[in-house]
Each structure stands twice: as structure tokens, then as C-alpha cells.
Short mmCIF file of C-alpha atoms and ligand atoms in Angstrom, two decimals:
data_model
loop_
_atom_site.label_atom_id
_atom_site.label_comp_id
_atom_site.label_asym_id
_atom_site.label_seq_id
_atom_site.Cartn_x
_atom_site.Cartn_y
_atom_site.Cartn_z
CA UNK A 1209 1.64 -18.43 -3.45
CA UNK A 1210 0.25 -16.72 -6.09
CA UNK A 1211 2.46 -14.68 -8.30
CA UNK A 1212 0.51 -11.32 -9.05
CA UNK A 1213 2.76 -9.84 -11.81
CA UNK A 1214 2.41 -11.65 -15.06
CA UNK A 1215 3.49 -10.68 -18.83
CA UNK A 1216 0.13 -9.38 -19.65
CA UNK A 1217 0.39 -6.65 -16.67
CA UNK A 1218 3.68 -5.24 -18.45
CA UNK A 1219 1.52 -3.89 -21.83
CA UNK A 1220 -2.26 -3.79 -20.84
CA UNK A 1221 -2.73 0.23 -20.01
CA UNK A 1222 -3.48 0.73 -15.91
CA UNK A 1223 -7.25 0.43 -16.66
CA UNK A 1224 -7.14 -3.66 -18.50
CA UNK A 1225 -4.68 -3.97 -15.38
CA UNK A 1226 -7.87 -3.16 -12.92
CA UNK A 1227 -10.26 -4.39 -14.62
CA UNK A 1228 -9.06 -8.25 -15.86
CA UNK A 1229 -5.82 -8.96 -14.23
CA UNK A 1230 -7.57 -10.53 -11.18
CA UNK A 1231 -9.80 -12.85 -13.39
CA UNK A 1232 -8.20 -15.98 -12.97
CA UNK A 1233 -8.55 -16.01 -8.83
CA UNK A 1234 -12.31 -16.01 -8.78
CA UNK A 1235 -13.10 -19.71 -8.83
CA UNK A 1236 -17.14 -18.54 -9.58
CA UNK A 1237 -18.85 -18.02 -12.78
CA UNK A 1238 -20.01 -15.05 -11.42
CA UNK A 1239 -18.77 -11.52 -12.88
CA UNK A 1240 -18.75 -9.44 -10.50
CA UNK A 1241 -15.91 -10.80 -7.64
CA UNK A 1242 -17.50 -13.23 -5.28
CA UNK A 1243 -17.20 -11.65 -0.89
CA UNK A 1244 -16.15 -14.42 0.55
CA UNK A 1245 -18.38 -13.49 4.21
CA UNK A 1246 -16.47 -16.13 5.84
CA UNK A 1247 -13.86 -16.31 8.90
CA UNK A 1248 -12.53 -19.26 8.23
CA UNK A 1249 -12.01 -22.30 5.26
CA UNK A 1250 -12.88 -26.08 5.12
CA UNK A 1251 -9.65 -28.27 4.15
CA UNK A 1252 -10.57 -31.39 2.32
CA UNK A 1253 -7.52 -33.31 3.91
CA UNK A 1254 -4.88 -33.44 5.79
CA UNK A 1255 -2.15 -32.18 3.63
CA UNK A 1256 -4.05 -29.02 1.99
CA UNK A 1257 -4.83 -28.03 5.63
CA UNK A 1258 -1.12 -28.09 6.15
CA UNK A 1259 -0.57 -26.16 3.38
CA UNK A 1260 -3.46 -23.92 3.99
CA UNK A 1261 -1.82 -23.69 7.22
CA UNK A 1262 2.26 -22.24 6.25
CA UNK A 1263 1.95 -20.55 2.60
CA UNK A 1264 2.17 -16.98 2.77
CA UNK A 1265 -1.09 -15.21 2.24
CA UNK A 1266 -3.09 -18.61 1.52
CA UNK A 1267 -6.10 -17.05 0.90
CA UNK A 1268 -8.10 -20.02 2.15
CA UNK A 1269 -6.73 -20.50 5.40
CA UNK A 1270 -8.44 -18.11 7.86
CA UNK A 1271 -9.59 -14.05 7.15
CA UNK A 1272 -7.14 -13.10 9.89
CA UNK A 1273 -4.18 -14.73 6.90
CA UNK A 1274 -6.24 -14.17 3.73
CA UNK A 1275 -9.21 -13.92 1.66
CA UNK A 1276 -10.20 -14.93 -2.02
CA UNK A 1277 -11.06 -10.94 -2.02
CA UNK A 1278 -8.26 -9.75 -0.19
CA UNK A 1279 -6.24 -12.26 -2.91
CA UNK A 1280 -7.80 -10.21 -5.49
CA UNK A 1281 -7.96 -6.80 -4.48
CA UNK A 1282 -4.06 -7.35 -4.05
CA UNK A 1283 -3.50 -8.87 -7.90
CA UNK A 1284 -4.30 -4.87 -8.88
CA UNK A 1285 -2.95 -3.27 -6.56
CA UNK A 1286 -0.03 -4.96 -7.26
CA UNK A 1287 0.18 -4.44 -11.27
CA UNK A 1288 -1.10 -0.98 -10.47
CA UNK A 1289 1.79 -0.72 -8.66
CA UNK A 1290 4.52 -2.88 -10.76
CA UNK A 1291 4.63 -5.20 -7.40
CA UNK A 1292 5.74 -8.80 -7.55
CA UNK A 1293 3.27 -8.56 -4.74
CA UNK A 1294 0.19 -6.63 -2.40
CA UNK A 1295 -0.82 -7.10 1.02
CA UNK A 1296 -4.62 -4.73 1.89
CA UNK A 1297 -4.34 -4.05 5.76
CA UNK A 1298 -7.50 -2.86 7.46
CA UNK A 1299 -6.17 1.19 7.13
CA UNK A 1300 -3.48 3.00 5.68
CA UNK A 1301 -1.87 3.16 9.79
CA UNK A 1302 -2.18 -0.25 9.71
CA UNK A 1303 0.28 -0.55 6.88
CA UNK A 1304 2.58 2.01 8.36
CA UNK A 1305 2.40 -0.15 11.20
CA UNK A 1306 3.27 -3.22 10.01
CA UNK A 1307 5.34 -2.20 8.03
CA UNK A 1308 7.76 -0.53 10.78
CA UNK A 1309 7.57 -3.12 13.39
CA UNK A 1310 8.60 -5.79 10.34
CA UNK A 1311 11.55 -4.20 9.31
CA UNK A 1312 13.36 -3.03 11.98
CA UNK A 1313 13.89 -4.15 15.75
CA UNK A 1314 15.09 -2.24 19.18
CA UNK A 1315 18.09 -0.11 18.37
CA UNK A 1316 16.95 0.71 14.57
CA UNK A 1317 17.30 4.76 13.30
CA UNK A 1318 15.19 6.02 10.53
CA UNK A 1319 15.52 8.89 8.23
CA UNK A 1320 12.53 10.89 8.16
CA UNK A 1321 10.78 13.46 6.77
CA UNK A 1322 9.42 16.65 8.89
CA UNK A 1323 6.85 16.99 6.94
CA UNK A 1324 4.14 13.37 7.15
CA UNK A 1325 1.36 12.77 7.63
CA UNK A 1326 0.67 12.77 11.99
CA UNK A 1327 -0.48 9.43 11.96
CA UNK A 1328 2.92 8.01 10.23
CA UNK A 1329 5.08 10.88 12.73
CA UNK A 1330 2.97 9.78 15.86
CA UNK A 1331 4.12 5.97 14.81
CA UNK A 1332 7.72 7.29 15.08
CA UNK A 1333 7.90 9.96 17.54
CA UNK A 1334 5.45 8.15 19.66
CA UNK A 1335 5.53 4.66 19.75
CA UNK A 1336 9.43 3.58 18.21
CA UNK A 1337 10.88 5.87 20.18
CA UNK A 1338 9.35 3.55 23.04
CA UNK A 1339 11.44 0.22 22.02
CA UNK A 1340 14.79 2.26 21.56
CA UNK A 1341 14.24 2.91 17.31
CA UNK A 1342 15.40 6.20 16.61
CA UNK A 1343 14.35 8.57 13.63
CA UNK A 1344 15.85 11.97 12.51
CA UNK A 1345 14.37 13.86 10.77
CA UNK A 1346 15.26 15.10 6.94
CA UNK A 1347 13.50 18.14 4.50
CA UNK A 1348 12.49 16.41 2.38
CA UNK A 1349 13.50 18.74 -0.23
CA UNK A 1350 17.02 19.02 -0.47
CA UNK A 1351 17.83 15.61 -1.26
CA UNK A 1352 21.01 15.93 0.07
CA UNK A 1353 19.51 15.48 4.14
CA UNK A 1354 19.06 12.00 3.76
CA UNK A 1355 22.36 11.09 3.11
CA UNK A 1356 23.81 13.14 5.72
CA UNK A 1357 21.23 11.62 8.41
CA UNK A 1358 22.65 8.46 7.40
CA UNK A 1359 23.67 6.12 10.81
CA UNK A 1360 25.14 2.79 10.81
CA UNK A 1361 22.38 1.86 12.06
CA UNK A 1362 20.22 2.96 9.50
CA UNK A 1363 17.13 0.67 8.28
CA UNK A 1364 14.62 2.46 6.97
CA UNK A 1365 14.32 5.85 4.66
CA UNK A 1366 10.53 6.77 5.11
CA UNK A 1367 9.55 8.54 2.24
CA UNK A 1368 6.30 9.73 1.09
CA UNK A 1369 5.17 12.77 -1.94
CA UNK A 1370 3.16 15.01 -2.20
CA UNK A 1371 3.33 16.05 1.70
CA UNK A 1372 -0.04 17.21 3.47
CA UNK A 1373 -1.41 20.56 3.28
CA UNK A 1374 2.31 22.18 0.86
CA UNK A 1375 2.63 20.02 -1.55
CA UNK A 1376 6.10 19.52 -1.02
CA UNK A 1377 7.91 16.30 -3.41
CA UNK A 1378 10.66 14.06 -2.56
CA UNK A 1379 13.37 13.15 -4.93
CA UNK A 1380 12.26 9.26 -5.37
CA UNK A 1381 15.22 8.07 -8.05
CA UNK A 1382 17.30 10.51 -5.32
CA UNK A 1383 16.47 8.53 -2.30
CA UNK A 1384 16.49 4.81 -4.29
CA UNK A 1385 19.76 5.09 -5.01
CA UNK A 1386 21.06 6.50 -1.43
CA UNK A 1387 18.62 3.23 0.23
CA UNK A 1388 21.09 0.84 -2.88
CA UNK A 1389 23.70 2.62 -1.32
CA UNK A 1390 23.77 1.66 1.85
CA UNK A 1391 22.54 -1.49 2.04
CA UNK A 1392 18.73 0.88 3.79
CA UNK A 1393 15.78 0.15 2.29
CA UNK A 1394 13.18 2.34 1.17
CA UNK A 1395 9.68 3.30 1.48
CA UNK A 1396 7.01 5.48 -0.09
CA UNK A 1397 3.79 6.31 1.55
CA UNK A 1398 1.71 6.92 -2.20
CA UNK A 1399 -1.18 8.04 -0.92
CA UNK A 1400 -1.67 11.11 -2.80
CA UNK A 1401 -0.12 10.59 -6.04
CA UNK A 1402 -1.67 6.48 -6.82
CA UNK A 1403 -0.16 4.71 -9.41
CA UNK A 1404 -1.25 6.86 -12.04
CA UNK A 1405 -0.15 9.66 -11.48
CA UNK A 1406 3.94 7.97 -9.61
CA UNK A 1407 5.65 4.88 -9.44
CA UNK A 1408 7.86 4.60 -6.73
CA UNK A 1409 9.35 1.10 -7.93
CA UNK A 1410 10.24 2.51 -10.70
CA UNK A 1411 11.73 4.50 -9.60
CA UNK A 1412 13.52 2.13 -7.36
CA UNK A 1413 11.87 2.63 -4.11
CA UNK A 1414 11.44 -0.69 -2.30
CA UNK A 1415 7.90 -0.86 -1.36
CA UNK A 1416 5.26 1.25 -1.98
CA UNK A 1417 1.78 2.27 0.79
CA UNK A 1418 -1.32 3.86 0.78
CA UNK A 1419 -3.82 5.01 2.90
CA UNK A 1420 -6.62 3.06 0.94
CA UNK A 1421 -8.92 5.17 2.22
CA UNK A 1422 -8.64 8.03 -0.33
CA UNK A 1423 -8.36 7.33 -4.36
CA UNK A 1424 -8.92 3.51 -4.06
CA UNK A 1425 -11.42 3.70 -2.65
CA UNK A 1426 -12.01 6.96 -4.03
CA UNK A 1427 -16.09 6.90 -2.90
CA UNK A 1428 -15.36 8.18 0.95
CA UNK A 1429 -17.33 4.62 2.08
CA UNK A 1430 -14.45 3.20 3.56
CA UNK A 1431 -11.46 2.69 5.55
CA UNK A 1432 -7.65 0.45 4.27
CA UNK A 1433 -4.61 0.12 3.71
CA UNK A 1434 -2.35 -1.40 1.03
CA UNK A 1435 1.34 -1.77 0.55
CA UNK A 1436 3.31 -3.59 -2.88
CA UNK A 1437 7.06 -4.88 -3.22
CA UNK A 1438 8.48 -8.03 -4.08
CA UNK A 1439 7.99 -10.93 -2.97
CA UNK A 1440 9.95 -11.56 0.41
CA UNK A 1441 9.22 -8.04 2.05
CA UNK A 1442 5.35 -8.59 1.62
CA UNK A 1443 5.70 -11.42 2.85
CA UNK A 1444 7.71 -9.68 6.35
CA UNK A 1445 4.99 -7.07 6.75
CA UNK A 1446 2.43 -9.94 5.88
CA UNK A 1447 3.56 -11.92 8.82
CA UNK A 1448 3.94 -8.19 10.65
CA UNK A 1449 0.32 -7.64 10.11
CA UNK A 1450 -1.40 -10.85 11.54
CA UNK A 1451 0.70 -10.78 14.98
CA UNK A 1452 -0.67 -7.76 14.80
CA UNK A 1453 -4.21 -7.83 13.16
CA UNK A 1454 -4.92 -5.35 10.94
CA UNK A 1455 -6.46 -6.98 7.98
CA UNK A 1456 -9.48 -6.21 6.39
CA UNK A 1457 -12.63 -7.25 6.21
CA UNK A 1458 -14.40 -9.36 3.48
CA UNK A 1459 -16.88 -6.71 2.41
CA UNK A 1460 -14.41 -3.03 2.43
CA UNK A 1461 -11.71 -5.21 0.37
CA UNK A 1462 -14.89 -5.57 -2.21
CA UNK A 1463 -15.28 -2.41 -1.66
CA UNK A 1464 -12.12 -1.77 -2.42
CA UNK A 1465 -11.46 -3.95 -5.32
CA UNK A 1466 -14.67 -1.94 -7.11
CA UNK A 1467 -13.32 1.51 -6.43
CA UNK A 1468 -10.00 0.22 -7.37
CA UNK A 1469 -12.24 -0.99 -11.18
CA UNK A 1470 -12.71 2.37 -12.00
CA UNK A 1471 -8.99 4.39 -10.41
CA UNK A 1472 -7.12 5.65 -13.45
CA UNK A 1473 -10.53 7.15 -14.96
CA UNK A 1474 -11.32 8.89 -11.78
CA UNK A 1475 -7.62 10.18 -11.47
CA UNK A 1476 -7.44 11.02 -14.46
CA UNK A 1477 -10.87 13.66 -13.53
CA UNK A 1478 -9.37 14.10 -10.38
CA UNK A 1479 -5.77 15.51 -12.14
CA UNK A 1480 -7.59 17.95 -14.77
CA UNK A 1481 -10.00 18.91 -12.43
CA UNK A 1482 -7.63 20.47 -9.68
CA UNK A 1483 -5.37 21.94 -11.92
CA UNK A 1484 -8.50 24.02 -13.10
CA UNK A 1485 -8.59 24.90 -9.75
CA UNK A 1486 -5.47 26.18 -9.13
CA UNK A 1487 -4.86 27.79 -12.42
CA UNK A 1488 -8.47 29.77 -11.54
CA UNK A 1489 -7.54 30.50 -7.49
CA UNK A 1490 -3.82 31.89 -8.51
CA UNK A 1491 -5.40 34.50 -10.62
CA UNK A 1492 -7.99 34.91 -8.23
CA UNK A 1493 -7.68 38.69 -6.57
CA UNK A 1494 -8.12 37.21 -3.22
CA UNK A 1495 -6.00 34.01 -3.25
CA UNK A 1496 -2.22 35.24 -1.91
CA UNK A 1497 -0.93 31.14 -2.93
CA UNK A 1498 -1.92 28.51 -4.49
CA UNK A 1499 0.30 24.82 -3.74
CA UNK A 1500 -0.07 22.73 -6.61
CA UNK A 1501 3.36 20.48 -8.14
CA UNK A 1502 1.60 21.31 -11.38
CA UNK A 1503 1.40 24.82 -12.15
CA UNK A 1504 4.41 26.34 -13.51
CA UNK A 1505 5.61 28.64 -9.97
CA UNK A 1506 5.68 25.89 -7.64
CA UNK A 1507 9.22 25.50 -6.15
CA UNK A 1508 9.62 21.76 -7.50
CA UNK A 1509 8.03 21.80 -10.65
CA UNK A 1510 10.43 20.53 -12.42
CA UNK A 1511 10.46 17.46 -10.54
CA UNK A 1512 6.78 16.79 -10.41
CA UNK A 1513 7.42 17.00 -14.44
CA UNK A 1514 10.31 13.63 -13.72
CA UNK A 1515 9.09 11.52 -11.14
CA UNK A 1516 4.81 12.63 -11.99
CA UNK A 1517 3.28 12.06 -14.85
CA UNK A 1518 0.06 14.00 -13.27
CA UNK A 1519 -0.11 16.29 -10.04
CA UNK A 1520 -2.98 14.88 -7.93
CA UNK A 1521 -6.19 15.67 -6.97
CA UNK A 1522 -4.87 17.42 -3.42
CA UNK A 1523 -3.96 21.58 -3.73
CA UNK A 1524 -3.88 24.44 -0.56
CA UNK A 1525 -3.09 28.20 -0.78
CA UNK A 1526 -3.98 30.91 1.03
CA UNK A 1527 -6.33 33.86 0.89
CA UNK A 1528 -5.69 37.53 1.16
CA UNK A 1529 -7.25 37.33 4.16
CA UNK A 1530 -6.47 37.01 8.38
CA UNK A 1531 -8.21 33.31 10.42
CA UNK A 1532 -11.85 34.81 10.96
CA UNK A 1533 -11.44 35.26 6.66
CA UNK A 1534 -10.97 32.39 6.01
CA UNK A 1535 -13.06 30.53 8.29
CA UNK A 1536 -16.14 33.27 6.46
CA UNK A 1537 -15.08 31.53 2.80
CA UNK A 1538 -15.53 28.01 3.84
CA UNK A 1539 -18.51 28.62 6.19
CA UNK A 1540 -19.86 30.75 2.27
CA UNK A 1541 -18.99 27.25 0.78
CA UNK A 1542 -22.12 25.54 -0.65
CA UNK A 1543 -21.09 22.72 -2.86
CA UNK A 1544 -17.78 21.71 -0.89
CA UNK A 1545 -17.87 20.22 2.66
CA UNK A 1546 -15.78 20.51 5.03
CA UNK A 1547 -14.50 17.49 6.30
CA UNK A 1548 -11.27 15.39 6.84
CA UNK A 1549 -9.52 12.89 5.15
CA UNK A 1550 -9.25 12.96 0.97
CA UNK A 1551 -9.01 11.16 -2.73
CA UNK A 1552 -12.79 10.90 -3.23
CA UNK A 1553 -15.69 12.35 -5.22
CA UNK A 1554 -16.70 14.96 -2.74
CA UNK A 1555 -14.80 18.87 -3.65
CA UNK A 1556 -14.06 17.87 0.85
CA UNK A 1557 -11.61 21.47 2.60
CA UNK A 1558 -10.46 21.94 5.21
CA UNK A 1559 -8.94 24.53 7.73
CA UNK A 1560 -5.13 23.83 9.67
CA UNK A 1561 -4.98 26.45 11.33
CA UNK A 1562 -8.69 25.67 12.99
CA UNK A 1563 -8.31 21.48 12.41
CA UNK A 1564 -4.34 21.73 14.56
CA UNK A 1565 -4.96 24.08 16.03
CA UNK A 1566 -5.24 21.83 19.54
CA UNK A 1567 -2.50 20.12 19.08
CA UNK A 1568 -0.33 23.29 17.94
CA UNK A 1569 1.24 26.00 18.83
CA UNK A 1570 1.37 28.83 17.28
CA UNK A 1571 4.75 28.70 17.00
CA UNK A 1572 4.83 25.22 15.33
CA UNK A 1573 2.49 25.71 12.68
CA UNK A 1574 5.33 28.27 11.69
CA UNK A 1575 7.37 25.87 11.66
CA UNK A 1576 5.77 24.78 8.93
CA UNK A 1577 5.17 27.28 6.90
CA UNK A 1578 1.27 26.46 7.46
CA UNK A 1579 0.18 30.16 7.43
CA UNK A 1580 -3.90 30.95 9.17
CA UNK A 1581 -5.25 32.10 5.88
CA UNK A 1582 -4.46 28.26 4.26
CA UNK A 1583 -6.92 26.31 3.62
CA UNK A 1584 -6.95 22.63 1.62
CA UNK A 1585 -8.89 21.33 -0.99
CA UNK A 1586 -8.77 16.97 -1.94
CA UNK A 1587 -10.55 17.95 -5.89
CA UNK A 1588 -13.72 15.72 -6.19
CA UNK A 1589 -15.54 14.32 -9.73
CA UNK A 1590 -17.77 17.60 -9.45
CA UNK A 1591 -18.36 19.34 -12.98
CA UNK A 1592 -15.25 21.90 -12.63
CA UNK A 1593 -16.95 24.93 -13.58
CA UNK A 1594 -19.58 24.14 -10.34
CA UNK A 1595 -16.29 23.45 -8.69
CA UNK A 1596 -14.93 26.68 -9.19
CA UNK A 1597 -18.18 28.70 -9.14
CA UNK A 1598 -18.41 27.43 -6.04
CA UNK A 1599 -14.67 28.88 -4.60
CA UNK A 1600 -15.71 31.98 -6.18
CA UNK A 1601 -18.80 32.48 -5.03
CA UNK A 1602 -17.44 32.36 -1.56
CA UNK A 1603 -14.46 34.20 -2.46
CA UNK A 1604 -17.11 37.07 -3.94
CA UNK A 1605 -18.80 37.01 0.40
CA UNK A 1606 -15.54 37.37 2.20
C1 LIG B 172 -0.94 10.60 3.09
C2 LIG B 172 -1.98 9.85 4.55
N1 LIG B 172 -1.15 8.11 5.06
C3 LIG B 172 -1.78 7.80 5.71
C4 LIG B 172 -3.35 8.01 6.36
C5 LIG B 172 -3.56 6.82 7.05
O1 LIG B 172 -4.35 6.60 6.77
P1 LIG B 172 -5.69 5.74 7.11
O2 LIG B 172 -6.67 7.06 7.46
O3 LIG B 172 -6.37 5.00 5.91
O4 LIG B 172 -5.43 4.69 8.77
C6 LIG B 172 -3.96 9.59 5.86
C7 LIG B 172 -4.64 8.84 6.37
O5 LIG B 172 -5.82 10.91 5.84
C8 LIG B 172 -3.15 9.62 4.56
O6 LIG B 172 -3.37 11.37 4.33
#
């Protein structure tokens, strides 16, 4: 196994890490990493074949187990998260599935948040429940709620911060300390923040994962997942990932690696654009409320400042109007597109009350604090003045 964490990664900035940390893993003279578009690799001797077949994450045995293109991208992800090792998967859902199936067994108990990405909630509520795994869902804004939910059979505390769509935060240091105190593995979905804005492992969390479809890829052109942590945990998750078959293909690994090269630059511009948009919206007479941890009036702004170095490219806001007015506002947008997903170059908008109307009742929306006029914005990398002009023009038209 190649150790990804080097002394250099401790002193280099994230941009240098993302461009150089995987250099030694490229065995060719091609400056851009080759795409190893192959399902299998040739062993020159019987001994070599034994090593290839038995070494965890061997990059040159069989692509479901590993691939040199995976290895290079994984080296970058591990170093950015401050981890020993990383693993890429075929999607963010592939990452969360491999984690929970690797770390839980029949009779295990999980403490999770009331608010997670819907797919993660679905695994806990509809899949693990079929195999005798129970979950207690807690208010993520209350560190005491995590402690109160722990049972003797709790094996995993699952966190996600900030969460969609109201940008609620979890105190990662407090959760990590709780996990350490009780010998429970702590896991964080770091998709919204990215390691540029938040490094959960530095705060004591054991494992982080991503929908790499989002900021890691950054260009809305791939679907992928990633997990990072210590070598022993990553080996367990990797073993489950090859059993489930949630392997990322070589071309998307290459695209992901290309996206990662500019992660710092992109995320900082997402942060800058979003703070400007949040301030503009907060001052706009047709906007009732803005949810962005970078704004001083966000109820967890102090926690955001303590555990994040930037506040992400995600925000949500409520129009001063009803469901129909919100739809009219979206229809008047010109630059900004209505689409699922987030974290890429294009600014995207979602109207949760419209998007989830088929699967959520009015009561459920109210319980989750999702008003009919709430919209979620993934602020892209267009010029911030142009993004704001598009929003202002559509607000004026309502
Ligand atoms: C926070 C978060 N986690 C996980 C996922 C799942 O990732 P994927 O769609 O890549 O499977 C998503 C997808 O939207 C997400 O937003």
C-alpha cells in the first residue's frame, strides 16, 4: 500500500497538494495523468500476482479493486483531508453505503441527525432497518442530544454539516470527543464544506465522506464519491466497496482528479460570490430570511467561525411571498438554472417545496422548517455582479 500522507503535505498549501502530491504515483513521463482504461492488469510472475491480488487497494490488479488513476486521485483527496488514505466510489451514495455496511452489523445502533441528505436518511430508515440496525435521529444543533442518544450498542455517529437546505451546523469537535469517550466511530459528510473550508479529521472525527459529484468534480460532468480516514478504517470500507461493487470508472476518476487540481481556487471563489449574494439578499425588501452561516445573524455563526475557514457556496432564502410567487421568481431567472445537484461552476436553484411535494407532506415540510417560499441556491463561478443582477431582476419581476 502506498502511504498517501507525506511530510510535504503538512507544509504545502492545498493548491500545491492538489497539483503535486500524486506526482510519484505517475509512472509515465506524461505530465497529465494517464487514464488507465482497462479492467485488468498483467502479472509478470506468480509472486507478483499473489501480491497484486492480496494487497488492499492494489492499483494494478483488477479495476474493481483499484486502478492507477484512482490511486492518484485518492492521494490528493487523502492529503487535502489530512488523512492517511482515501477511497473513491461510484457516487456519494456508494460511499455512504460502503461505510455503513462496513462498520455496522445486526443489532448495531446508529446516532444520526434529523437532517441529512435524503439518500443517507433513506439508507438508515429503509435499508439498515431491514437488517436489524436501529437509528436515533437527533437535533444536530444540540451537542447534548447526541450524548443523550448513545446506547451500549451504538457503533456509529453520523454527522453532516452544513446541511441542506437550511445550512444547520453540527459541532464536530463535541461529537468527536463524544465518540472517543465511548469508543464509537464518528463519520462526517463533508460535501457542502469541502476540506478547503472544513477539515473534520483535524477536529477528531474518524472518517469523512463526500458526494464528489459536487465541489470535488466541480463542473457538473461526473458522479462520484470519496471517503478519507486512517488506513485501517479505509481498508474496511474498501473491502465492503469491492463487495458492493461501488467502484468509480477510470474516466470519471480522471475527470475528478482534474477537478481537484483547482479545488482551492474554485471553493474560495464560491465562498466570495456566496457571501456577496447572501448580503445582497439579506438587504433586499422582497426577501424575508437568508440562511447562510457566513452572515452574522445565522444562529450558529460563532460555531461556523470556529470550525470553518470559509462558509461554502450554498445558501437558502425565503421570499416575502407564497409558493406561486416563488415559482414566478424562478421563472424570471435568466442566468440561473433550475437543476438538482450543487457545487459546480453554474449557479443552480431548487425550490424544495415544489421538488419534494410528491414525497413530503405539508406537515413534514413544517416540521423541517421548510417554508413554501424557501429556495436553495448553489452559487456558481459566474461573475458575482451578474449572479446578483439576475436575482435582483427576477425579484423585481415578482
Ligand atoms: C450532502 C450530500 N451527501 C451525499 C449525496 C449523495 O451523493 P451522490 O448523488 O453523488 O450519490 C448528496 C447528493 O446530492 C449530497 O448533497
